[in-house]
């Protein structure tokens, strides 16, 4: 029952959670007999992550199954122990990604009861798609080596591989090839521009750069400081490529949308820089809205809409252009994950959602982080509700946006951000994605 419930919800069909009340005893708690079925408990745990607001029984189920699975895990034998431990860290609904494919192939390879024919097909599928990813990564490497900013800006992060890796974990299918390549380029350059706004550029220089992005004109290049010119020029070239693609598809009306969202990112980054340099902590809601914009989720959404196999109808792009609540919540969730992940690296008083919340509500860091984690949970419930049919946009678009929501979870898992600091665990995951194929 738990599996059917989760799959129906994940495919947008509302199924009432009251069906799980039969799992309760006369005292209102969950039956202890449930704990004797580990696989059933695991399925119930996974199902609890698709909950929406008001489903108290699924809130209780998450707490119940998490506590019992943690206590059981040490007493289990492999491969079930590995499955339970992995699920507790990476629930399928929030984290399912290309890395899970690699993980489960590795697990079932050592499981005598697994279906060897299906396992062979899984390996072949992984290897075929991996070969496509390697070709794309090879192309992107050549492109990046040809960019001036790849070698001339010693102060900035070089994160081309990491940007490609992040969105390939969830948008790995062949029809997302255009999205992966486009965003790897855009994301790599936005990472450099973020470094310029975050600490390298003077406010006066950043204002000139922001005005240049508002104009989107090559003639603005001569007004910029020399260190800004390569990244500005490169980003203009990429957007010109996207615009030519849109024109060929008869969607030239989308050009203003993608320019506007990119400009919003720069304006948000400029405002952040002004607050940061002035040691100012604005009201929490004001900071969260601006910092979420500066993070660049809107540009990711644009790439996702445009390179999603077919360009969506005008009404969908108009919906996105209005920055509706679901897209706002997605951006805010990403910002919260980013800041909570970075909390261990931030100096005391550094501008972030945590410090703004502390100052705005006069609470301790521990209380602020507890509340922000609650907000993350609320954003997830809101998103789960948005994906239920009828959806405000076509189901394929909503599915792709759900994948983007998972990207944030994958990006910041284990409290680490590969765009900030590339750790050993991220290097290992990149190797799994793009290293040696499975032997068949």
Coordinates of C-alpha atoms in Angstrom, one line a residue:
X1 CA 0.0 0.0 0.0
X2 CA 2.8 2.4 0.9
X3 CA 4.5 1.9 -2.5
X4 CA 1.3 2.5 -4.4
X5 CA 0.5 5.6 -2.4
X6 CA 3.9 7.1 -3.1
X7 CA 4.0 6.3 -6.8
X8 CA 0.5 7.7 -7.4
X9 CA 1.3 10.9 -5.5
X10 CA 4.6 11.3 -7.3
X11 CA 2.8 11.1 -10.6
X12 CA 0.4 13.8 -9.6
X13 CA -2.7 11.8 -8.4
X14 CA -4.2 12.7 -5.1
X15 CA -4.7 9.7 -2.8
X16 CA -6.1 10.3 0.7
X17 CA -3.6 9.6 3.5
X18 CA -6.4 8.3 5.7
X19 CA -5.8 4.9 4.3
X20 CA -2.8 4.7 6.7
X21 CA -5.1 4.9 9.7
X22 CA -5.5 1.2 9.7
X23 CA -1.8 1.1 10.8
X24 CA -2.8 2.6 14.1
X25 CA -3.9 0.8 17.3
X26 CA -6.7 1.7 19.6
X27 CA -4.5 4.0 21.6
X28 CA -3.8 6.2 18.6
X29 CA -0.2 5.1 18.1
X30 CA 1.2 3.0 15.2
X31 CA 1.0 -0.8 15.7
X32 CA 4.2 -2.3 17.1
X33 CA 3.7 -5.2 14.7
X34 CA 4.7 -2.8 11.8
X35 CA 8.3 -2.9 13.2
X36 CA 8.7 -6.6 12.4
X37 CA 8.5 -5.9 8.6
X38 CA 11.7 -3.9 7.7
X39 CA 10.9 -3.6 4.0
X40 CA 7.3 -2.5 4.8
X41 CA 8.7 0.1 7.3
X42 CA 11.1 1.3 4.6
X43 CA 8.2 1.7 2.1
X44 CA 6.1 3.5 4.7
X45 CA 9.1 5.9 5.4
X46 CA 9.5 6.7 1.7
X47 CA 5.7 7.3 1.4
X48 CA 5.7 9.8 4.3
X49 CA 7.9 12.2 2.2
X50 CA 5.1 13.0 -0.2
X51 CA 2.9 14.6 2.5
X52 CA 1.2 17.9 2.2
X53 CA 0.0 20.4 4.8
X54 CA -2.6 19.0 7.2
X55 CA -1.6 15.3 6.8
X56 CA -0.7 14.8 10.5
X57 CA -0.7 11.0 10.1
X58 CA 2.2 11.3 7.6
X59 CA 4.1 13.6 9.9
X60 CA 3.7 11.0 12.6
X61 CA 4.7 8.3 10.2
X62 CA 7.9 10.0 9.3
X63 CA 9.0 10.3 12.9
X64 CA 7.9 6.8 13.7
X65 CA 9.6 5.1 10.8
X66 CA 12.8 7.2 11.0
X67 CA 13.3 6.3 14.7
X68 CA 12.7 2.6 14.2
X69 CA 14.7 2.3 11.0
X70 CA 17.6 4.0 12.7
X71 CA 17.5 1.5 15.6
X72 CA 17.1 -1.4 13.3
X73 CA 19.9 -0.5 10.8
X74 CA 22.7 -1.7 13.1
X75 CA 21.1 -5.1 13.5
X76 CA 20.4 -5.8 9.8
X77 CA 22.7 -7.6 7.4
X78 CA 23.6 -6.5 3.8
X79 CA 22.1 -5.7 1.3
X80 CA 19.1 -4.6 3.4
X81 CA 21.3 -2.7 5.9
X82 CA 22.8 -0.7 3.0
X83 CA 19.3 0.1 1.6
X84 CA 18.0 1.3 5.0
X85 CA 21.1 3.4 5.8
X86 CA 21.0 5.0 2.3
X87 CA 17.3 5.7 2.5
X88 CA 17.6 7.5 5.8
X89 CA 20.2 9.8 4.3
X90 CA 18.6 10.1 0.8
X91 CA 14.8 9.6 0.7
X92 CA 13.8 8.8 -2.8
X93 CA 11.2 11.6 -3.2
X94 CA 13.7 14.3 -2.2
X95 CA 17.0 13.0 -3.5
X96 CA 16.4 10.5 -6.3
X97 CA 19.2 11.1 -8.8
X98 CA 21.6 9.5 -11.2
X99 CA 23.8 8.7 -8.2
X100 CA 21.0 6.4 -6.9
X101 CA 21.2 4.4 -10.1
X102 CA 24.9 3.8 -9.5
X103 CA 24.2 3.0 -5.8
X104 CA 21.5 0.5 -6.4
X105 CA 23.3 -1.3 -9.2
X106 CA 26.3 -1.7 -6.9
X107 CA 24.0 -3.0 -4.1
X108 CA 22.1 -5.5 -6.2
X109 CA 25.3 -6.7 -7.9
X110 CA 26.2 -8.3 -4.6
X111 CA 22.7 -9.5 -3.8
X112 CA 22.3 -13.2 -4.7
X113 CA 18.5 -12.8 -4.9
X114 CA 18.6 -10.0 -7.5
X115 CA 17.3 -10.6 -11.0
X116 CA 20.5 -10.8 -13.1
X117 CA 18.8 -10.1 -16.4
X118 CA 17.3 -6.8 -15.1
X119 CA 20.7 -6.0 -13.5
X120 CA 22.4 -6.4 -16.8
X121 CA 19.9 -4.1 -18.5
X122 CA 20.4 -1.5 -15.7
X123 CA 24.1 -1.6 -16.3
X124 CA 23.8 -1.2 -20.1
X125 CA 21.4 1.7 -19.6
X126 CA 23.7 3.4 -17.2
X127 CA 26.7 2.9 -19.5
X128 CA 25.0 4.1 -22.6
X129 CA 23.8 7.3 -21.0
X130 CA 27.1 7.8 -19.3
X131 CA 28.8 7.7 -22.7
X132 CA 26.5 10.6 -23.8
X133 CA 27.4 12.5 -20.7
X134 CA 31.1 12.0 -21.4
X135 CA 30.7 13.4 -24.9
X136 CA 28.9 16.5 -23.5
X137 CA 31.6 17.0 -20.9
X138 CA 34.3 16.7 -23.5
X139 CA 32.6 19.4 -25.6
X140 CA 32.2 21.6 -22.6
X141 CA 35.8 21.2 -21.6
X142 CA 36.9 22.4 -25.0
X143 CA 34.5 25.3 -24.9
X144 CA 35.8 26.3 -21.4
X145 CA 39.4 26.1 -22.4
X146 CA 38.6 28.6 -25.2
X147 CA 37.2 31.2 -22.8
X148 CA 39.5 34.0 -21.6
X149 CA 37.9 34.0 -18.1
X150 CA 39.0 30.3 -17.6
X151 CA 42.6 31.4 -17.2
X152 CA 42.7 35.1 -16.6
X153 CA 40.7 35.4 -13.4
X154 CA 42.8 33.9 -10.6
X155 CA 40.4 35.2 -7.8
X156 CA 37.4 33.2 -9.1
X157 CA 36.3 29.6 -8.8
X158 CA 36.6 27.3 -11.7
X159 CA 33.5 25.1 -11.5
X160 CA 32.6 24.0 -15.0
X161 CA 32.6 20.3 -14.2
X162 CA 30.7 20.8 -11.0
X163 CA 28.0 22.9 -12.7
X164 CA 27.6 20.2 -15.3
X165 CA 27.6 17.4 -12.6
X166 CA 24.9 19.1 -10.5
X167 CA 22.1 19.1 -13.1
X168 CA 23.2 15.9 -14.7
X169 CA 22.4 14.1 -11.5
X170 CA 18.7 14.7 -12.0
X171 CA 18.3 15.7 -15.7
X172 CA 20.3 12.8 -17.0
X173 CA 18.0 11.6 -19.8
X174 CA 19.0 12.2 -23.5
X175 CA 16.3 14.7 -24.2
X176 CA 17.7 17.0 -21.5
X177 CA 21.0 17.3 -23.4
X178 CA 20.3 20.9 -24.4
X179 CA 19.5 21.9 -20.8
X180 CA 22.6 20.3 -19.4
X181 CA 25.0 21.9 -21.8
X182 CA 23.2 25.3 -21.7
X183 CA 23.2 25.5 -17.9
X184 CA 26.7 24.2 -17.5
X185 CA 27.8 27.2 -19.6
X186 CA 25.6 29.7 -17.9
X187 CA 26.2 28.3 -14.4
X188 CA 30.0 28.3 -14.9
X189 CA 30.0 32.0 -15.8
X190 CA 27.5 32.9 -13.1
X191 CA 29.8 31.4 -10.6
X192 CA 32.6 33.7 -11.7
X193 CA 30.2 36.7 -11.8
X194 CA 29.0 35.7 -8.3
X195 CA 32.7 35.9 -7.1
X196 CA 33.0 39.4 -8.6
X197 CA 29.8 40.6 -6.8
X198 CA 30.6 38.8 -3.6
X199 CA 34.0 40.2 -2.8
X200 CA 36.3 41.2 -5.6
X201 CA 34.5 44.2 -7.2
X202 CA 34.1 47.7 -5.8
X203 CA 30.5 48.8 -5.4
X204 CA 31.0 51.5 -8.1
X205 CA 32.3 48.9 -10.5
X206 CA 29.4 46.5 -9.7
X207 CA 26.9 49.2 -10.5
X208 CA 28.5 49.7 -13.9
X209 CA 28.4 45.9 -14.5
X210 CA 24.7 45.7 -13.4
X211 CA 23.8 48.5 -15.8
X212 CA 25.6 46.7 -18.6
X213 CA 23.5 43.6 -17.9
X214 CA 20.4 45.7 -17.9
X215 CA 21.3 46.9 -21.4
X216 CA 22.6 43.5 -22.8
X217 CA 24.7 45.4 -25.3
X218 CA 28.3 44.6 -26.5
X219 CA 29.0 48.3 -26.7
X220 CA 28.9 48.3 -22.9
X221 CA 32.1 46.2 -22.7
X222 CA 34.5 49.2 -23.0
X223 CA 32.9 50.8 -19.9
X224 CA 33.8 47.8 -17.7
X225 CA 37.0 47.2 -15.8
X226 CA 39.3 44.8 -17.6
X227 CA 38.7 41.9 -15.2
X228 CA 35.0 42.1 -15.8
X229 CA 35.1 42.1 -19.6
X230 CA 35.8 38.4 -20.3
X231 CA 32.9 37.0 -18.2
X232 CA 30.4 39.7 -19.5
X233 CA 31.4 39.0 -23.1
X234 CA 31.2 35.2 -22.6
X235 CA 27.7 35.4 -21.0
X236 CA 26.4 37.7 -23.8
X237 CA 27.7 35.2 -26.4
X238 CA 25.9 32.3 -24.6
X239 CA 22.6 34.2 -24.4
X240 CA 23.0 35.1 -28.1
X241 CA 23.2 31.4 -28.9
X242 CA 20.1 30.8 -26.8
X243 CA 18.3 33.6 -28.6
X244 CA 19.2 32.3 -32.0
X245 CA 17.9 28.9 -30.9
X246 CA 14.6 30.5 -29.8
X247 CA 14.3 32.4 -33.1
X248 CA 14.7 29.2 -35.1
X249 CA 12.0 27.6 -33.0
X250 CA 9.7 30.6 -33.6
X251 CA 9.8 31.7 -30.0
X252 CA 11.6 35.0 -30.3
X253 CA 9.1 36.4 -27.7
X254 CA 10.9 34.4 -25.0
X255 CA 14.1 36.4 -25.4
X256 CA 13.0 39.2 -23.1
X257 CA 12.1 36.7 -20.5
X258 CA 15.5 35.1 -20.3
X259 CA 17.2 38.5 -20.3
X260 CA 15.0 39.8 -17.5
X261 CA 15.6 36.8 -15.2
X262 CA 19.4 37.1 -15.7
X263 CA 19.2 40.8 -15.1
X264 CA 17.2 40.2 -11.9
X265 CA 20.1 37.9 -10.7
X266 CA 22.6 40.7 -11.2
X267 CA 20.4 43.3 -9.4
X268 CA 19.9 41.0 -6.5
X269 CA 23.6 40.4 -6.3
X270 CA 24.3 44.1 -6.3
X271 CA 21.9 44.7 -3.4
X272 CA 23.5 41.8 -1.5
X273 CA 26.9 43.4 -2.0
X274 CA 25.7 46.8 -0.8
X275 CA 24.2 45.2 2.4
X276 CA 27.3 43.1 3.0
X277 CA 29.8 46.0 2.6
X278 CA 27.7 48.2 4.8
X279 CA 27.5 45.5 7.5
X280 CA 23.7 45.8 7.3
X281 CA 21.3 43.1 8.2
X282 CA 17.9 43.9 6.5
X283 CA 14.6 42.4 7.7
X284 CA 14.5 38.7 7.3
X285 CA 11.8 38.5 4.6
X286 CA 13.4 41.3 2.6
X287 CA 16.8 39.5 2.7
X288 CA 15.4 36.1 1.9
X289 CA 13.5 37.4 -1.2
X290 CA 16.5 39.3 -2.6
X291 CA 19.1 36.6 -1.7
X292 CA 16.9 34.0 -3.4
X293 CA 16.8 36.0 -6.6
X294 CA 20.6 36.5 -6.5
X295 CA 21.1 32.8 -6.2
X296 CA 20.1 32.4 -9.9
X297 CA 17.3 29.8 -9.7
X298 CA 15.3 31.8 -12.3
X299 CA 18.0 31.3 -14.9
X300 CA 18.0 27.6 -14.2
X301 CA 14.2 27.6 -14.7
X302 CA 14.5 29.4 -18.0
X303 CA 17.0 26.8 -19.3
X304 CA 14.8 24.1 -18.1
X305 CA 11.7 25.5 -19.8
X306 CA 13.5 26.3 -23.1
X307 CA 15.5 23.0 -23.4
X308 CA 12.8 20.6 -22.3
X309 CA 12.5 18.8 -25.5
X310 CA 9.8 21.2 -26.8
X311 CA 9.5 24.8 -25.9
X312 CA 6.4 25.3 -23.8
X313 CA 3.4 27.3 -24.9
X314 CA 3.4 31.1 -24.4
X315 CA 1.0 30.9 -21.4
X316 CA 3.6 28.8 -19.5
X317 CA 6.4 31.3 -20.2
X318 CA 4.0 34.1 -19.1
X319 CA 3.3 32.2 -15.9
X320 CA 7.1 31.9 -15.3
X321 CA 7.6 35.5 -16.1
X322 CA 5.2 36.5 -13.3
X323 CA 7.5 34.7 -10.8
X324 CA 4.6 32.7 -9.2
X325 CA 4.7 31.4 -5.6
X326 CA 5.9 27.9 -6.5
X327 CA 9.0 29.3 -8.3
X328 CA 9.5 31.8 -5.4
X329 CA 9.3 29.0 -2.9
X330 CA 11.8 26.9 -4.9
X331 CA 14.3 29.7 -4.9
X332 CA 13.8 30.4 -1.2
X333 CA 14.3 26.7 -0.4
X334 CA 17.6 26.8 -2.4
X335 CA 18.8 29.8 -0.5
X336 CA 17.9 28.3 2.9
X337 CA 19.8 25.1 1.9
X338 CA 22.7 27.2 0.7
X339 CA 23.0 29.2 3.9
X340 CA 22.4 26.3 6.3
X341 CA 25.1 24.4 4.4
X342 CA 27.5 27.3 4.6
X343 CA 26.8 28.0 8.3
X344 CA 29.9 26.2 9.5
X345 CA 32.1 28.3 7.1
X346 CA 30.6 31.7 7.9
X347 CA 32.3 34.1 10.2
X348 CA 30.3 35.5 13.1
X349 CA 27.8 38.1 11.9
X350 CA 28.2 37.3 8.2
X351 CA 25.2 38.3 6.2
X352 CA 22.9 35.2 5.7
X353 CA 19.4 34.1 6.3
X354 CA 20.5 32.8 9.7
X355 CA 22.0 36.0 10.9
X356 CA 19.1 38.1 9.5
X357 CA 16.6 35.8 11.2
X358 CA 18.5 36.0 14.5
X359 CA 18.6 39.8 14.4
X360 CA 15.1 40.3 13.1
X361 CA 13.4 38.0 15.7
X362 CA 16.0 38.4 18.5
X363 CA 16.7 34.6 18.8
X364 CA 19.7 32.4 19.2
X365 CA 21.5 30.8 16.3
X366 CA 20.2 27.4 17.4
X367 CA 16.6 28.7 17.5
X368 CA 17.0 30.4 14.1
X369 CA 18.3 27.2 12.4
X370 CA 15.5 25.1 13.9
X371 CA 12.9 27.5 12.5
X372 CA 14.6 27.6 9.1
X373 CA 14.6 23.8 8.9
X374 CA 10.8 24.0 9.6
X375 CA 10.4 26.5 6.8
X376 CA 12.3 24.0 4.5
X377 CA 9.8 21.3 5.5
X378 CA 6.9 23.7 4.7
X379 CA 8.3 24.5 1.3
X380 CA 8.5 20.8 0.5
X381 CA 4.9 20.3 1.5
X382 CA 3.8 23.2 -0.6
X383 CA 5.7 21.8 -3.6
X384 CA 4.2 18.4 -3.1
X385 CA 0.7 20.0 -3.2
X386 CA 1.6 22.0 -6.4
X387 CA 2.6 18.8 -8.3
X388 CA -0.9 17.2 -7.7
X389 CA -3.2 17.3 -10.8
X390 CA -4.5 19.5 -12.2
X391 CA -1.3 21.4 -12.3
X392 CA -0.9 25.0 -13.3
X393 CA 1.5 24.1 -16.1
X394 CA 1.8 20.9 -18.2
X395 CA 2.8 17.8 -16.3
X396 CA 6.2 17.4 -18.2
X397 CA 7.1 20.9 -17.2
X398 CA 6.1 20.3 -13.6
X399 CA 8.1 17.0 -13.5
X400 CA 11.2 18.9 -14.8
X401 CA 10.7 21.5 -12.1
X402 CA 10.5 18.7 -9.5
X403 CA 13.8 17.5 -10.7
X404 CA 15.2 21.0 -10.2
X405 CA 13.9 20.9 -6.7
X406 CA 15.8 17.7 -6.1
X407 CA 18.9 19.3 -7.6
X408 CA 19.1 21.6 -4.5
X409 CA 18.9 18.6 -2.2
X410 CA 21.6 16.7 -4.1
X411 CA 23.8 19.8 -4.3
X412 CA 23.8 20.6 -0.6
X413 CA 23.6 17.0 0.8
X414 CA 25.9 16.2 3.7
X415 CA 26.2 19.9 4.5
X416 CA 28.6 20.5 1.6
X417 CA 28.4 22.7 -1.5
X418 CA 30.6 21.6 -4.5
X419 CA 30.4 25.1 -6.0
X420 CA 32.0 26.5 -2.8
X421 CA 34.4 23.8 -1.7
X422 CA 35.0 20.6 -3.7
X423 CA 35.4 17.9 -1.1
X424 CA 36.5 14.3 -1.4
X425 CA 32.9 13.0 -1.4
X426 CA 31.9 15.2 -4.3
X427 CA 35.0 14.1 -6.2
X428 CA 34.0 10.5 -5.6
X429 CA 30.4 11.2 -6.9
X430 CA 31.7 12.9 -10.0
X431 CA 33.9 9.9 -10.7
X432 CA 30.9 7.6 -10.3
X433 CA 29.0 9.7 -12.8
X434 CA 31.6 10.1 -15.4
X435 CA 34.3 7.5 -14.6
X436 CA 34.6 3.9 -15.7
X437 CA 31.4 2.2 -16.9
X438 CA 30.0 -0.9 -15.2
X439 CA 31.5 -4.2 -16.5
X440 CA 28.7 -6.2 -18.2

